CSV table of C-alpha atoms in Angstrom, one decimal:
chain,number,residue,atom,x,y,z
A,1,UNK,CA,61.2,173.7,252.0
A,2,UNK,CA,64.6,174.8,252.5
A,3,UNK,CA,64.6,173.1,256.3
A,4,UNK,CA,63.3,169.6,254.6
A,5,UNK,CA,65.4,169.7,251.6
A,6,UNK,CA,69.0,169.7,254.0
A,7,UNK,CA,67.5,168.1,256.6
A,8,UNK,CA,68.8,164.3,255.6
A,9,UNK,CA,72.3,165.5,254.4
A,10,UNK,CA,72.8,167.8,257.3
A,11,UNK,CA,70.8,167.5,260.2
A,12,UNK,CA,72.2,170.1,262.1
A,13,UNK,CA,71.1,173.0,259.6
A,14,UNK,CA,68.4,171.7,258.2
A,15,UNK,CA,66.8,170.9,261.9
A,16,UNK,CA,67.7,174.8,262.4
A,17,UNK,CA,65.8,175.8,259.9
A,18,UNK,CA,62.7,173.8,260.5
A,19,UNK,CA,62.9,174.9,264.1
A,20,UNK,CA,62.7,178.7,262.9
A,21,UNK,CA,60.0,177.7,260.9
A,22,UNK,CA,58.2,176.4,263.5
A,23,UNK,CA,58.9,179.4,265.7
A,24,UNK,CA,58.0,182.2,263.6
A,25,UNK,CA,54.6,179.8,263.2
A,26,UNK,CA,53.9,180.1,266.7
A,27,UNK,CA,54.7,184.2,267.0
A,28,UNK,CA,52.2,184.9,263.9
A,29,UNK,CA,49.5,183.0,265.4
A,30,UNK,CA,50.2,184.8,269.1
A,31,UNK,CA,50.3,187.9,266.6
A,32,UNK,CA,47.1,187.3,264.9
A,33,UNK,CA,45.6,186.1,267.9
A,34,UNK,CA,45.3,189.5,269.1
A,35,UNK,CA,43.8,191.8,265.8
A,36,UNK,CA,40.4,192.6,265.5
A,37,UNK,CA,40.8,191.9,261.6
A,38,UNK,CA,44.0,189.6,261.4
A,39,UNK,CA,45.9,188.2,258.4
A,40,UNK,CA,45.1,185.1,259.4
A,41,UNK,CA,41.4,184.4,260.8
A,42,UNK,CA,41.9,181.7,263.7
A,43,UNK,CA,39.1,182.7,265.3
A,44,UNK,CA,36.8,180.9,262.8
A,45,UNK,CA,38.4,177.4,264.3
A,46,UNK,CA,36.8,178.0,266.7
A,47,UNK,CA,33.6,176.6,264.7
A,48,UNK,CA,33.9,173.2,265.0
A,49,UNK,CA,32.3,172.4,261.2
A,50,UNK,CA,34.6,174.8,259.9
A,51,UNK,CA,37.7,173.7,261.7
A,52,UNK,CA,37.0,170.2,260.6
A,53,UNK,CA,36.9,171.0,257.2
A,54,UNK,CA,40.2,172.8,257.3
A,55,UNK,CA,41.7,169.6,259.1
A,56,UNK,CA,40.7,167.2,256.5
A,57,UNK,CA,41.2,169.7,253.5
A,58,UNK,CA,44.9,170.0,254.7
A,59,UNK,CA,45.2,166.0,255.0
A,60,UNK,CA,43.8,165.7,251.0
A,61,UNK,CA,45.6,168.1,249.9
A,62,UNK,CA,48.8,166.7,251.5
A,63,UNK,CA,48.1,163.1,249.9
A,64,UNK,CA,47.4,164.9,246.7
A,65,UNK,CA,50.4,166.9,246.5
A,66,UNK,CA,52.8,164.2,247.4
A,67,UNK,CA,51.0,161.9,244.8
A,68,UNK,CA,51.4,164.3,241.8
A,69,UNK,CA,55.3,164.8,242.9
A,70,UNK,CA,55.6,160.5,242.9
A,71,UNK,CA,53.8,159.4,240.5
A,72,UNK,CA,55.5,161.1,237.3
A,73,UNK,CA,59.2,159.6,239.4
A,74,UNK,CA,57.4,155.9,239.7
A,75,UNK,CA,55.9,155.9,236.1
A,76,UNK,CA,59.2,156.7,233.9
A,77,UNK,CA,61.8,155.4,236.9
A,78,UNK,CA,60.3,152.6,238.5
A,79,UNK,CA,57.8,151.4,235.5
A,80,UNK,CA,59.7,152.6,232.3
A,81,UNK,CA,57.3,155.0,230.3
A,82,UNK,CA,58.3,157.9,228.7
A,83,UNK,CA,57.9,161.3,229.4
A,84,UNK,CA,54.9,161.6,227.0
A,85,UNK,CA,53.2,158.2,228.1
A,86,UNK,CA,53.8,159.4,232.1
A,87,UNK,CA,52.1,162.5,231.4
A,88,UNK,CA,49.2,160.8,229.4
A,89,UNK,CA,48.7,158.4,232.1
A,90,UNK,CA,48.1,161.2,234.6
A,91,UNK,CA,45.3,163.3,232.5
A,92,UNK,CA,42.9,160.7,234.1
A,93,UNK,CA,42.8,162.3,237.2
A,94,UNK,CA,42.2,165.9,236.4
A,95,UNK,CA,38.8,164.6,233.9
A,96,UNK,CA,37.5,162.8,236.9
A,97,UNK,CA,38.0,165.3,238.6
A,98,UNK,CA,36.2,167.9,236.3
A,99,UNK,CA,33.1,164.8,235.8
A,100,UNK,CA,32.8,164.4,239.4
A,101,UNK,CA,33.3,168.2,241.1
A,102,UNK,CA,29.4,169.3,239.5
A,103,UNK,CA,27.7,165.6,240.4
A,104,UNK,CA,29.5,166.6,244.1
A,105,UNK,CA,27.8,169.6,243.3
A,106,UNK,CA,24.1,168.6,243.1
A,107,UNK,CA,24.5,165.8,245.9
A,108,UNK,CA,25.4,168.7,247.9
A,109,UNK,CA,21.8,169.7,248.1
A,110,UNK,CA,20.4,166.3,249.0
A,111,UNK,CA,23.1,164.3,251.5
A,112,UNK,CA,25.2,165.9,254.1
A,113,UNK,CA,28.5,167.0,252.9
A,114,UNK,CA,30.5,165.3,255.4
A,115,UNK,CA,29.1,161.8,254.3
A,116,UNK,CA,30.2,163.3,250.6
A,117,UNK,CA,33.6,164.3,251.5
A,118,UNK,CA,34.4,160.9,253.5
A,119,UNK,CA,33.2,159.0,250.3
A,120,UNK,CA,35.7,160.9,248.4
A,121,UNK,CA,38.5,160.8,250.8
A,122,UNK,CA,37.9,157.0,251.1
A,123,UNK,CA,37.9,156.2,247.2
A,124,UNK,CA,40.8,158.8,246.5
A,125,UNK,CA,42.3,156.8,249.5
A,126,UNK,CA,41.7,153.6,248.0
A,127,UNK,CA,43.1,154.9,244.2
A,128,UNK,CA,46.0,156.0,246.1
A,129,UNK,CA,46.4,152.3,247.9
A,130,UNK,CA,46.2,150.3,244.7
A,131,UNK,CA,48.3,152.2,242.7
A,132,UNK,CA,51.2,151.8,245.8
A,133,UNK,CA,50.6,148.3,246.2
A,134,UNK,CA,49.6,146.5,243.0
A,135,UNK,CA,52.4,144.8,241.2
A,136,UNK,CA,52.5,146.5,237.7
A,137,UNK,CA,55.2,144.8,236.1
A,138,UNK,CA,55.1,145.3,232.5
A,139,UNK,CA,51.7,146.3,232.0
A,140,UNK,CA,51.1,149.4,233.7
A,141,UNK,CA,47.4,150.0,231.9
A,142,UNK,CA,46.0,149.1,235.4
A,143,UNK,CA,46.8,152.1,236.8
A,144,UNK,CA,44.3,154.5,234.1
A,145,UNK,CA,41.8,153.1,236.5
A,146,UNK,CA,43.4,154.0,239.6
A,147,UNK,CA,43.9,157.3,238.2
A,148,UNK,CA,40.4,157.5,237.6
A,149,UNK,CA,39.2,156.6,240.8
A,150,UNK,CA,41.3,158.9,242.9
A,151,UNK,CA,40.6,162.1,240.5
A,152,UNK,CA,36.7,161.1,241.1
A,153,UNK,CA,37.5,160.8,244.8
A,154,UNK,CA,39.2,163.9,244.7
A,155,UNK,CA,36.6,166.1,243.0
A,156,UNK,CA,33.8,164.1,245.4
A,157,UNK,CA,35.4,165.3,248.4
A,158,UNK,CA,36.5,168.8,247.0
A,159,UNK,CA,33.2,170.2,246.3
A,160,UNK,CA,31.6,169.6,249.5
A,161,UNK,CA,34.2,170.8,251.5
A,162,UNK,CA,34.3,173.7,250.1
A,163,UNK,CA,31.1,174.3,250.7
A,164,UNK,CA,31.1,173.4,254.2
A,165,UNK,CA,33.9,175.6,254.5
A,166,UNK,CA,31.8,178.8,253.3
A,167,UNK,CA,28.3,177.6,254.8
A,168,UNK,CA,29.9,177.2,258.6
A,169,UNK,CA,30.3,181.0,259.2
A,170,UNK,CA,28.5,184.1,259.2
A,171,UNK,CA,28.0,186.2,255.8
A,172,UNK,CA,30.5,188.9,256.8
A,173,UNK,CA,32.7,186.5,257.3
A,174,UNK,CA,32.9,184.9,254.3
A,175,UNK,CA,35.8,186.3,252.9
A,176,UNK,CA,38.0,185.0,256.0
A,177,UNK,CA,36.5,181.6,255.3
A,178,UNK,CA,37.3,181.6,251.6
A,179,UNK,CA,40.9,183.2,252.3
A,180,UNK,CA,41.1,180.5,254.8
A,181,UNK,CA,40.3,177.8,252.6
A,182,UNK,CA,43.5,178.6,250.2
A,183,UNK,CA,45.0,178.5,252.7
A,184,UNK,CA,44.7,174.9,254.0
A,185,UNK,CA,45.2,173.8,250.1
A,186,UNK,CA,48.5,175.7,250.1
A,187,UNK,CA,49.7,174.1,253.6
A,188,UNK,CA,48.7,170.7,252.2
A,189,UNK,CA,50.3,171.2,248.8
A,190,UNK,CA,53.4,172.7,250.3
A,191,UNK,CA,53.4,169.6,253.5
A,192,UNK,CA,52.9,167.3,250.4
A,193,UNK,CA,55.8,168.6,248.4
A,194,UNK,CA,57.8,168.6,251.5
A,195,UNK,CA,56.8,164.8,252.4
A,196,UNK,CA,58.2,163.5,249.4
A,197,UNK,CA,61.6,165.9,249.3
A,198,UNK,CA,62.2,164.0,252.5
A,199,UNK,CA,61.5,160.7,250.9
A,200,UNK,CA,63.5,161.0,248.1
A,201,UNK,CA,66.6,162.4,250.5
A,202,UNK,CA,66.2,159.4,252.7
A,203,UNK,CA,65.3,156.6,250.2
A,204,UNK,CA,67.4,155.0,246.9
A,205,UNK,CA,65.7,153.0,243.9
A,206,UNK,CA,63.4,154.1,241.4
A,207,UNK,CA,60.5,152.6,243.0
A,208,UNK,CA,61.2,152.9,246.8
A,209,UNK,CA,60.3,156.2,247.3
A,210,UNK,CA,57.7,156.8,245.2
A,211,UNK,CA,55.5,154.0,246.2
A,212,UNK,CA,56.3,154.5,249.6
A,213,UNK,CA,55.0,158.3,249.2
A,214,UNK,CA,51.8,157.0,246.9
A,215,UNK,CA,51.1,154.5,250.2
A,216,UNK,CA,51.8,157.7,252.5
A,217,UNK,CA,49.4,159.5,250.2
A,218,UNK,CA,46.7,157.3,250.7
A,219,UNK,CA,47.3,157.3,254.5
A,220,UNK,CA,46.4,161.0,254.8
A,221,UNK,CA,43.5,161.1,252.6
A,222,UNK,CA,42.2,158.2,254.4
A,223,UNK,CA,42.6,160.2,257.4
A,224,UNK,CA,40.6,163.3,255.5
A,225,UNK,CA,37.9,161.3,254.4
A,226,UNK,CA,37.3,160.1,258.5
A,227,UNK,CA,37.6,163.7,260.3
A,228,UNK,CA,35.0,164.2,257.9
A,229,UNK,CA,32.2,161.6,259.2
A,230,UNK,CA,33.0,163.7,262.3
A,231,UNK,CA,31.2,166.5,260.7
A,232,UNK,CA,28.0,164.2,260.2
A,233,UNK,CA,25.1,164.9,262.9
A,234,UNK,CA,24.1,162.0,265.0
A,235,UNK,CA,21.4,159.8,264.0
A,236,UNK,CA,20.9,161.5,260.7
A,237,UNK,CA,20.2,164.7,261.4
A,238,UNK,CA,20.6,167.3,259.1
A,239,UNK,CA,23.4,169.8,258.9
A,240,UNK,CA,22.4,172.5,261.1
A,241,UNK,CA,24.7,174.9,259.1
A,242,UNK,CA,23.2,173.9,255.7
A,243,UNK,CA,19.4,174.5,257.2
A,244,UNK,CA,20.6,177.6,258.4
A,245,UNK,CA,22.9,179.3,255.8
A,246,UNK,CA,22.0,177.5,252.5
A,247,UNK,CA,20.2,179.6,249.8
A,248,UNK,CA,17.3,179.6,248.9
A,249,UNK,CA,16.4,177.4,246.0
A,250,UNK,CA,16.4,179.9,242.8
A,251,UNK,CA,18.9,182.3,244.5
């Protein structure tokens, strides 16, 4: 974070901090690979479906956080909304996520999680893309519909993706899978905040950085949805992990 904040104004210092961060990450990976009970369960990434879920989670949470940072600036400085109105414009997103999450949980019992995550990621990307390019002018009301689209897509993605992470590993490693799930979320959120920090440092204008941030967020969430499609078995076969690991009805 410190490197991203300073790299535009002080390239040498910012670059050195980012390089140090990369070296520390490489050292952590090397250290954890040699441990029987690693702090970061890198061995779980050998499971293809789990690995794809982690990648998709990082991408979608990066886009989600970039949008969460960009939207208030866009509403207040680009569209001239006051603080309260800007907050009200953001409310439909979490409400739609709350509605979509239980629906996605029920659908996960009938539809492959890869398909659900792909549809959710595509819906989230569409909402962000529309928010970035739609000519709102003095009427910001269409943004409410885009926020509903984003929230519903995010809820449709998150629940099945988390389910897949927990069901693709042995039950004895469920704690490690949950830890990796939280790590993927935080890595994505941090990356999204860093992305917007860099854009605000490099670009001027009340709309330029927020709208570009929303466009990049749309691209990232689209990539997350497409990554989820790689988990879809060929010829419509049921996902092996759900056939093996899913709990019996009523349990």
